[in-house]
N, CA, C and O atoms as a Tinker XYZ file with bonds, in Angstrom:
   356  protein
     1  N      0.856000   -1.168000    0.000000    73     2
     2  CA     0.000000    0.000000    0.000000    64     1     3
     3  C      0.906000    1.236000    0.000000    63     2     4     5
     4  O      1.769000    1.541000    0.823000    81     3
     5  N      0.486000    1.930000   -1.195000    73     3     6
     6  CA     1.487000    3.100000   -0.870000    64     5     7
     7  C      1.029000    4.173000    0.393000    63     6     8     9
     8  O      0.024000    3.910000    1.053000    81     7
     9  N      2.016000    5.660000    0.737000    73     7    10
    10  CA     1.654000    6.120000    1.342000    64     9    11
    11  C      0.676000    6.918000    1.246000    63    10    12    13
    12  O     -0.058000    7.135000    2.210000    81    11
    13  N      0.506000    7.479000    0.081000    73    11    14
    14  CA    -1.280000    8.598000   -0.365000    64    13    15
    15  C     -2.594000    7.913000    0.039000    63    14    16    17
    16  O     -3.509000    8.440000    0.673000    81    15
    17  N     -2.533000    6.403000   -0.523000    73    15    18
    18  CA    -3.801000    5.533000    0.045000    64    17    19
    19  C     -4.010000    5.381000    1.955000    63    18    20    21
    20  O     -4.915000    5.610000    2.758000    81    19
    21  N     -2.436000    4.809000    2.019000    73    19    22
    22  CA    -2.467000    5.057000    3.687000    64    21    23
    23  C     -2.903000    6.205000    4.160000    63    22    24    25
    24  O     -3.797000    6.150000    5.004000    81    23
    25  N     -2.419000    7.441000    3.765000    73    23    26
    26  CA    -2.933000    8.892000    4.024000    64    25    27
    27  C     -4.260000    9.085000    4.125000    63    26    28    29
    28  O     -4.731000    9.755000    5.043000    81    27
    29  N     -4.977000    8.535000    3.221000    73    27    30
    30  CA    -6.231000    8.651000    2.525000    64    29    31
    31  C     -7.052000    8.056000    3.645000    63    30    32    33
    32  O     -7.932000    8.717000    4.196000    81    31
    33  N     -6.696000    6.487000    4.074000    73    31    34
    34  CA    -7.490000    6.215000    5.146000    64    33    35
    35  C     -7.692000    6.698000    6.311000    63    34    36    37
    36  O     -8.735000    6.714000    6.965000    81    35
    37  N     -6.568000    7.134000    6.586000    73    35    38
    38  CA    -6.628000    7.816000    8.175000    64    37    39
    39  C     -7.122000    8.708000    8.055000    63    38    40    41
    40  O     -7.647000    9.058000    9.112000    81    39
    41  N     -7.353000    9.691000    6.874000    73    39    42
    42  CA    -8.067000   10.810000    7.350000    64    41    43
    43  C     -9.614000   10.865000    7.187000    63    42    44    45
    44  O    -10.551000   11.521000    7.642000    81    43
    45  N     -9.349000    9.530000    6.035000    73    43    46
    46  CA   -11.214000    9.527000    6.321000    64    45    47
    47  C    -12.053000    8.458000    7.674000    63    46    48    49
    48  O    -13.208000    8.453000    8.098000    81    47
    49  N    -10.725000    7.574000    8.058000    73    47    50
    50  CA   -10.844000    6.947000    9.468000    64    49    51
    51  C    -11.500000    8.077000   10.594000    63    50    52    53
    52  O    -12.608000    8.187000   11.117000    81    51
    53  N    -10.062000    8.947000   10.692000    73    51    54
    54  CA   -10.382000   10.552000   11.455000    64    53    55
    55  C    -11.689000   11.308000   11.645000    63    54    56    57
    56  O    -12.357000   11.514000   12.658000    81    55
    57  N    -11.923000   11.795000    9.886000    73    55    58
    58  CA   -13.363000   12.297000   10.092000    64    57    59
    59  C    -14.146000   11.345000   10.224000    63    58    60    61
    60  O    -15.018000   11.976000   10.823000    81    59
    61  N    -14.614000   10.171000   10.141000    73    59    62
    62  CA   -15.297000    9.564000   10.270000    64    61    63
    63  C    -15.744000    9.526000   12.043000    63    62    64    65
    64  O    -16.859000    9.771000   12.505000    81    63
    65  N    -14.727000    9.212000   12.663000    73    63    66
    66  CA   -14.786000    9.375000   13.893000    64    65    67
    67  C    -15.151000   10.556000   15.033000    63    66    68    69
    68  O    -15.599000   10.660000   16.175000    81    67
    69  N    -14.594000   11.455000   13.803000    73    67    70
    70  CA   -14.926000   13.129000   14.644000    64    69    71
    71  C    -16.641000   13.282000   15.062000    63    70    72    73
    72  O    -17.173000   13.605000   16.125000    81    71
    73  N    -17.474000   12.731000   13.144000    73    71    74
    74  CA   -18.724000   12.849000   12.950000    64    73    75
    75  C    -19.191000   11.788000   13.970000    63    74    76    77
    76  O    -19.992000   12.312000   14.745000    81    75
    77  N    -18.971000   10.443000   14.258000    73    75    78
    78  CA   -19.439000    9.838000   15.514000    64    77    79
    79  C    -19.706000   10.897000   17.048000    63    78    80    81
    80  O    -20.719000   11.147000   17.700000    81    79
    81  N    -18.419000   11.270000   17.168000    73    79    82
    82  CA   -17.820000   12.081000   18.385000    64    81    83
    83  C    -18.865000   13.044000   18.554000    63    82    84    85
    84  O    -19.411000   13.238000   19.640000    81    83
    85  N    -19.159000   13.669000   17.468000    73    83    86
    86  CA   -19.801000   15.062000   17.408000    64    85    87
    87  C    -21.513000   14.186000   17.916000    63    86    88    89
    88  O    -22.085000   14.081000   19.001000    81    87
    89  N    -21.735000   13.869000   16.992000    73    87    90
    90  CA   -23.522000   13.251000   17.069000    64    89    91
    91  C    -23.844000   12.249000   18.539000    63    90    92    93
    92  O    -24.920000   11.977000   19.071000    81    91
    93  N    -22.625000   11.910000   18.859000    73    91    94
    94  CA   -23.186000   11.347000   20.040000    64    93    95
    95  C    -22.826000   12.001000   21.413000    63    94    96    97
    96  O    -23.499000   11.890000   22.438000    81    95
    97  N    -21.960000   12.519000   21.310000    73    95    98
    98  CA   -21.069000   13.153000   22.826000    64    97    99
    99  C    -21.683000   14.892000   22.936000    63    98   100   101
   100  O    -21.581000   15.579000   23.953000    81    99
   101  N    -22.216000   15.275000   21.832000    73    99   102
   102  CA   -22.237000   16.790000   22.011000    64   101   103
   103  C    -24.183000   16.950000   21.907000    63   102   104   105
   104  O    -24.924000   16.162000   21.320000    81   103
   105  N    -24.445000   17.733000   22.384000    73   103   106
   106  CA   -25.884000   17.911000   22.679000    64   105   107
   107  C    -26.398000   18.657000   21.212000    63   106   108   109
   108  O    -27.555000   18.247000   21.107000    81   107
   109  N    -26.165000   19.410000   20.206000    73   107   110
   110  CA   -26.164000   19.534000   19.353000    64   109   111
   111  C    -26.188000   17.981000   18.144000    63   110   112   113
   112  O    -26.933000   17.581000   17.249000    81   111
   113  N    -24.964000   17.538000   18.772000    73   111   114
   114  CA   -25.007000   16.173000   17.697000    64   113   115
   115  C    -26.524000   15.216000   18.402000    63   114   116   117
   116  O    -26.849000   14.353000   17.586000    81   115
   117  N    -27.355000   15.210000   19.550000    73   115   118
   118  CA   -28.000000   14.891000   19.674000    64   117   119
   119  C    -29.305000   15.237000   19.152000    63   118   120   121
   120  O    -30.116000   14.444000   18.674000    81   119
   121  N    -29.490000   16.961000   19.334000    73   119   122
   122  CA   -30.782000   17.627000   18.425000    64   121   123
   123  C    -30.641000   16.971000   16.939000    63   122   124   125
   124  O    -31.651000   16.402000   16.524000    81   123
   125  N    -29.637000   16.988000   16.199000    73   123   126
   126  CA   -29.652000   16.559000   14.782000    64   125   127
   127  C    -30.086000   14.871000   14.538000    63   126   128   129
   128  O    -30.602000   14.417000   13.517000    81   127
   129  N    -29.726000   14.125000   15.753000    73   127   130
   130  CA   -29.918000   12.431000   15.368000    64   129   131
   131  C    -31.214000   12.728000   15.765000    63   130   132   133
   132  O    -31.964000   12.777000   14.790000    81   131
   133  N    -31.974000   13.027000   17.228000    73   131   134
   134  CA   -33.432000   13.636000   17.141000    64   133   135
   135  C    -34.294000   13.630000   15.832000    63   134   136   137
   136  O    -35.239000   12.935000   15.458000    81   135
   137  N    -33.620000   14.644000   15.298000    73   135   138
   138  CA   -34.077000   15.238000   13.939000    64   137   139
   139  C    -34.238000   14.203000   13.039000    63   138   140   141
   140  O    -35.308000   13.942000   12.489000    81   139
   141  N    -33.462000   13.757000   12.917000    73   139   142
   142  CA   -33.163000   13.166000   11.542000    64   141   143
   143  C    -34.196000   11.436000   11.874000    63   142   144   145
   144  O    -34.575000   10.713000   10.953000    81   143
   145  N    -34.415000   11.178000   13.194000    73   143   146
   146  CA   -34.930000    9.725000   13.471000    64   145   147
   147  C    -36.171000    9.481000   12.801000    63   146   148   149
   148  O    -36.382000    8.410000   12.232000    81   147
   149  N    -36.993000   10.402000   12.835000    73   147   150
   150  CA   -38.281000   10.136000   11.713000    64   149   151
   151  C    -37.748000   10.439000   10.748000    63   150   152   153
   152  O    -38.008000    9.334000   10.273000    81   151
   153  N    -37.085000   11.036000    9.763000    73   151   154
   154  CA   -36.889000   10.998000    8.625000    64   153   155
   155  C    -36.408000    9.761000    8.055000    63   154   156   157
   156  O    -36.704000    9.462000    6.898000    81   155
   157  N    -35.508000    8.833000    8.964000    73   155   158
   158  CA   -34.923000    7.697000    8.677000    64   157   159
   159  C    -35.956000    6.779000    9.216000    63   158   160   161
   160  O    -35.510000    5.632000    9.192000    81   159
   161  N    -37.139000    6.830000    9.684000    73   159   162
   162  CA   -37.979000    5.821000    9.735000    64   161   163
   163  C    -38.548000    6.168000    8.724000    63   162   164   165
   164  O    -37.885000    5.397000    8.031000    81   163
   165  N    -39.223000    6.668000    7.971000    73   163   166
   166  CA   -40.182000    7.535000    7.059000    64   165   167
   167  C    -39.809000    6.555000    5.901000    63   166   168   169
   168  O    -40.524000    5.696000    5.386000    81   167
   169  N    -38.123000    6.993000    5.530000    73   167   170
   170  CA   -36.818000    6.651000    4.176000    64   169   171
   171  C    -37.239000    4.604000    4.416000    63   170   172   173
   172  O    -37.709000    3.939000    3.493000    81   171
   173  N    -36.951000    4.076000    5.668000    73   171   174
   174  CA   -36.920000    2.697000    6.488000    64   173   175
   175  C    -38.520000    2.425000    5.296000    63   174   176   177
   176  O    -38.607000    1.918000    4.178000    81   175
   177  N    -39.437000    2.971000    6.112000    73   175   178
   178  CA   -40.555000    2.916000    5.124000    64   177   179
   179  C    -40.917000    2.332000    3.960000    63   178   180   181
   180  O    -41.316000    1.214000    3.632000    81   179
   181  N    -40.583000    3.790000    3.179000    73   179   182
   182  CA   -40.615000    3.721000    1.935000    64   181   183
   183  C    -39.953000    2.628000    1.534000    63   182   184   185
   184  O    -40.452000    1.553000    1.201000    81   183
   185  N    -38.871000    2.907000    1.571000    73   183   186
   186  CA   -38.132000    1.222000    1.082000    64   185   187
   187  C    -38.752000    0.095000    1.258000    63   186   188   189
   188  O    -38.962000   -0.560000    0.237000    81   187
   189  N    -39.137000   -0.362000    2.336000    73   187   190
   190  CA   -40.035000   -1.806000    2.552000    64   189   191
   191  C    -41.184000   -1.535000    1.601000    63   190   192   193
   192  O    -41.867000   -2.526000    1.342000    81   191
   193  N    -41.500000   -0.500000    1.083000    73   191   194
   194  CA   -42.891000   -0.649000    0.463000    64   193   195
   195  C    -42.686000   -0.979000   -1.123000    63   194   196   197
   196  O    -43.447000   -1.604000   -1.862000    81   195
   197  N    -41.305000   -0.314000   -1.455000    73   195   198
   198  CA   -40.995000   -0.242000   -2.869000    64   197   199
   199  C    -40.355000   -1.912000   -2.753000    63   198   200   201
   200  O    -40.482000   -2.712000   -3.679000    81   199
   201  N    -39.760000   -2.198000   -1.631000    73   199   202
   202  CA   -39.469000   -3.883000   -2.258000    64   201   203
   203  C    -40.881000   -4.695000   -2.301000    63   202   204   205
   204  O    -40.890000   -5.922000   -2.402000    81   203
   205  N    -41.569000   -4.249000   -2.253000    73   203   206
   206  CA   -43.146000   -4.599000   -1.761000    64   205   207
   207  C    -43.836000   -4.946000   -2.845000    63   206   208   209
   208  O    -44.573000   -5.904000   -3.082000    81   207
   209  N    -43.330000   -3.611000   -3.750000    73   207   210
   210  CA   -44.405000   -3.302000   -4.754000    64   209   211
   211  C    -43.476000   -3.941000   -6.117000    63   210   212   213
   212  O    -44.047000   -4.159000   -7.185000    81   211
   213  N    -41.734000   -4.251000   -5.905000    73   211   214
   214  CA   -41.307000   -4.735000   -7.093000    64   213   215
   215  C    -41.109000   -5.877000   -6.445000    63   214   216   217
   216  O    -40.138000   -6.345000   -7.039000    81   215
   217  N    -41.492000   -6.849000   -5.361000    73   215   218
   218  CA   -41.782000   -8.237000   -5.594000    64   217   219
   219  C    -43.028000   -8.748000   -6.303000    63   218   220   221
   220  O    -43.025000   -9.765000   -6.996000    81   219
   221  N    -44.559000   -7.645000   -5.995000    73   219   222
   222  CA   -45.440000   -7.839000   -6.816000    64   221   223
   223  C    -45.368000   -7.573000   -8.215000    63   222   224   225
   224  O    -46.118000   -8.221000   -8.946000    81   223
   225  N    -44.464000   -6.592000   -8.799000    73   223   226
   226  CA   -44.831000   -6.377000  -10.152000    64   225   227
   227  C    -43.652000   -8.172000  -10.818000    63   226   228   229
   228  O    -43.942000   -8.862000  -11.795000    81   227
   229  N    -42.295000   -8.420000   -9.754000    73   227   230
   230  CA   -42.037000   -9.951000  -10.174000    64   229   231
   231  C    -42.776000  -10.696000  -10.690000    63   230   232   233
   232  O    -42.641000  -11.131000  -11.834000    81   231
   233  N    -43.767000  -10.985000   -9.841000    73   231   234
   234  CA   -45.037000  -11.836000   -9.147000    64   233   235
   235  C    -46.019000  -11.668000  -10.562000    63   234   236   237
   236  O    -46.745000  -12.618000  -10.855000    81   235
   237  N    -46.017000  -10.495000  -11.384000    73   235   238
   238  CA   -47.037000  -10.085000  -12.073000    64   237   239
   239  C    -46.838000  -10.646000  -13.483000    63   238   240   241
   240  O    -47.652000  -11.217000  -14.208000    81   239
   241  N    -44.940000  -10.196000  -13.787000    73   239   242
   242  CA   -44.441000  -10.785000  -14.664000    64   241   243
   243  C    -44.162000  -12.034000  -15.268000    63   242   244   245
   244  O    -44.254000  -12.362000  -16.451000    81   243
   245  N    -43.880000  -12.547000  -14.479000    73   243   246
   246  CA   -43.705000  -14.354000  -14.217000    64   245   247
   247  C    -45.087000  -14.684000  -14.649000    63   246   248   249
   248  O    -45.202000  -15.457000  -15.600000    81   247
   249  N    -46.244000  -14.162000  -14.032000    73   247   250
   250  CA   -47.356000  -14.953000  -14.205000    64   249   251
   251  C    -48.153000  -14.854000  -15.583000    63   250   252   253
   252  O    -49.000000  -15.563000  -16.126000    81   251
   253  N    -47.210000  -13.107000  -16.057000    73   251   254
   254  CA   -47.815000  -12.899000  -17.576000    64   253   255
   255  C    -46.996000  -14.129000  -18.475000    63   254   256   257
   256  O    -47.554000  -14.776000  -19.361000    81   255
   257  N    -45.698000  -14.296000  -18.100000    73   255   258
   258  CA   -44.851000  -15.062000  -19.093000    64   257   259
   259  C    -45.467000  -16.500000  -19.020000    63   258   260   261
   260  O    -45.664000  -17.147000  -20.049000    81   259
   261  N    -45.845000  -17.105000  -17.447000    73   259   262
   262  CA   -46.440000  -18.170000  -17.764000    64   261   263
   263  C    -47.666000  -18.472000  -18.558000    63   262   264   265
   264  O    -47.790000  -19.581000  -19.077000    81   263
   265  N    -48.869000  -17.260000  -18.722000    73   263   266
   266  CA   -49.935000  -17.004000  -19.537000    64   265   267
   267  C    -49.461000  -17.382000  -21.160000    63   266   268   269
   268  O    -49.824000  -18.212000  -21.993000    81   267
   269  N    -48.354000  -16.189000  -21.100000    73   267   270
   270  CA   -48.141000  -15.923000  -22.737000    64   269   271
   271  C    -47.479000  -17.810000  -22.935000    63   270   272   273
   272  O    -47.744000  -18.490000  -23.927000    81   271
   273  N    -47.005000  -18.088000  -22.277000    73   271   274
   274  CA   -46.260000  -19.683000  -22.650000    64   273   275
   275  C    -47.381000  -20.769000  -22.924000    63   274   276   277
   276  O    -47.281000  -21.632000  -23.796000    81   275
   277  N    -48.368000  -20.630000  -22.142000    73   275   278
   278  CA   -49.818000  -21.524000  -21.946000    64   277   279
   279  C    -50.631000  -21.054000  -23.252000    63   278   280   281
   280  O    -51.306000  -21.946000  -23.768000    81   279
   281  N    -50.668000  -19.883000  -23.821000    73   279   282
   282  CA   -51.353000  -19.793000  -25.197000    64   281   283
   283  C    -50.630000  -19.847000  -25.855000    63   282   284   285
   284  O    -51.068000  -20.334000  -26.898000    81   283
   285  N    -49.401000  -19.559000  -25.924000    73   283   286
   286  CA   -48.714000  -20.144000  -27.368000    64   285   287
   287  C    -48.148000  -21.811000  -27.548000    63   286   288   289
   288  O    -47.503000  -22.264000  -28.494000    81   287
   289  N    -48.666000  -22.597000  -26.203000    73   287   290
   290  CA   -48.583000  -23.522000  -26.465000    64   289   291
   291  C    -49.608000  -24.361000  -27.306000    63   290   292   293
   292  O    -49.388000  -25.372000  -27.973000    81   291
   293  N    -50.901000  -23.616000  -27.085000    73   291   294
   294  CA   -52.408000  -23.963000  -27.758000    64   293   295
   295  C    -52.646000  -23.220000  -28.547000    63   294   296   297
   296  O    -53.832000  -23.151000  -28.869000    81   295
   297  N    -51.753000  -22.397000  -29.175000    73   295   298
   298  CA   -51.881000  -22.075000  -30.890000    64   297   299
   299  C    -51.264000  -22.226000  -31.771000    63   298   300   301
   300  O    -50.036000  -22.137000  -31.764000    81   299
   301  N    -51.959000  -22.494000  -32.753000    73   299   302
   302  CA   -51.749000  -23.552000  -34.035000    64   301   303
   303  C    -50.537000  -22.024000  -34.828000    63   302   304   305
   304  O    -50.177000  -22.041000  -36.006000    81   303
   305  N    -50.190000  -21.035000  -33.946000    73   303   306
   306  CA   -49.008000  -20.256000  -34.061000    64   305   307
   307  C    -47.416000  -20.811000  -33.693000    63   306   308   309
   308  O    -46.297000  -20.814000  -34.207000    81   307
   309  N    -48.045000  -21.237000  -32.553000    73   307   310
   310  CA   -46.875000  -21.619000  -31.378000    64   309   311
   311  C    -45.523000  -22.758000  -32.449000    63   310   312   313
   312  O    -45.525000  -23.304000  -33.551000    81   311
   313  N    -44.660000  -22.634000  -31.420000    73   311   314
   314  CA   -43.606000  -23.323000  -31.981000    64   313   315
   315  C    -43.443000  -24.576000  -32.201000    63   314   316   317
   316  O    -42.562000  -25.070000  -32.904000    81   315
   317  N    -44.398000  -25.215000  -31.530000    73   315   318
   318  CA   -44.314000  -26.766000  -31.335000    64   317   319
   319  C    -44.948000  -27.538000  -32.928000    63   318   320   321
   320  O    -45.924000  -28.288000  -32.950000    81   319
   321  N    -44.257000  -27.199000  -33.980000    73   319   322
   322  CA   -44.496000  -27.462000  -35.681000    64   321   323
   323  C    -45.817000  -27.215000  -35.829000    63   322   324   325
   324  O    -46.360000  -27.652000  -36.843000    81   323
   325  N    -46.615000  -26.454000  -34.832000    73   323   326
   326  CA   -47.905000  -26.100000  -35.881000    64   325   327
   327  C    -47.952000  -25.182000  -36.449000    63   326   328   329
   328  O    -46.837000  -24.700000  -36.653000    81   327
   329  N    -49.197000  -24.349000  -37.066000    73   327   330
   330  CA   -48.680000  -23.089000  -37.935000    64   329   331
   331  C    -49.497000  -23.650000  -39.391000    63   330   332   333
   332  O    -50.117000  -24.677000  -39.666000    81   331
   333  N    -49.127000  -22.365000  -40.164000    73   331   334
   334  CA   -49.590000  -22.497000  -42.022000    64   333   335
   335  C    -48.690000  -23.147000  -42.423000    63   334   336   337
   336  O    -47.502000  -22.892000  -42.227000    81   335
   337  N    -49.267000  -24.370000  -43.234000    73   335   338
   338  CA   -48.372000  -25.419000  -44.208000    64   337   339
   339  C    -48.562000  -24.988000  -45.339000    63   338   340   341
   340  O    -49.642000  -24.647000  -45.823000    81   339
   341  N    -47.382000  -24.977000  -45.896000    73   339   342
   342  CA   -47.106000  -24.668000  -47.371000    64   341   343
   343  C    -47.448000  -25.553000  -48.214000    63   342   344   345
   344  O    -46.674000  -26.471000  -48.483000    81   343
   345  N    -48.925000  -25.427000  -48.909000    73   343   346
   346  CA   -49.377000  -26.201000  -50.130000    64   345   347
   347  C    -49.466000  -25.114000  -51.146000    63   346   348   349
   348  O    -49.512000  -23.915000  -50.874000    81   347
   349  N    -49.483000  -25.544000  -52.134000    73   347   350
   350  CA   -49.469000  -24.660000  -53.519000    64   349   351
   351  C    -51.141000  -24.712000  -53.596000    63   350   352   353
   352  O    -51.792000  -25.622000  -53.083000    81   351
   353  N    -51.653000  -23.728000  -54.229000    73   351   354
   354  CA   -52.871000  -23.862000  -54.952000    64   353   355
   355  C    -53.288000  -23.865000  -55.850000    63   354   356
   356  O    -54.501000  -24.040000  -55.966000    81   355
């Protein structure tokens, strides 16, 4: 590892730690986690709802593809050699 990357970590190790320091030890960093706790339940939320709503639209897809597979298995379209035969007239 060179030394710029080493550099690099410690100082984002550093701030990283300062921003802990600050939000939990200082009464200020407490008004802001306050603050911010419904917003991050709200965000918590939303998310569970959107995996919610794209396991159903999964759920929706799958069941169109199994549809579309079930009629093109019973039309004389479908792949299984049925279809228009080529006779002359």
């Amino acid at each position: 590892m060179d030394n710029q990357t080493q550099a690099s970590r410690i100082l984002v190790g550093a701030a990283l730690g300062a921003g802990f320091a600050f939000l939990f030890l200082t009464r200020s960093g407490q008004r802001v986690l306050n603050s911010a706790e419904p917003w991050l339940d709200a965000v918590i939320r939303d998310m569970q709802r959107l995996r919610g709503a794209a396991a159903k639209a999964r759920d929706a897809v799958e069941g169109g593809r199994r549809s579309f597979a079930a009629v093109q298995e019973l039309s004389p379209f479908g792949n299984k050699g049925g279809g228009f035969s080529e006779t002359s007239h």
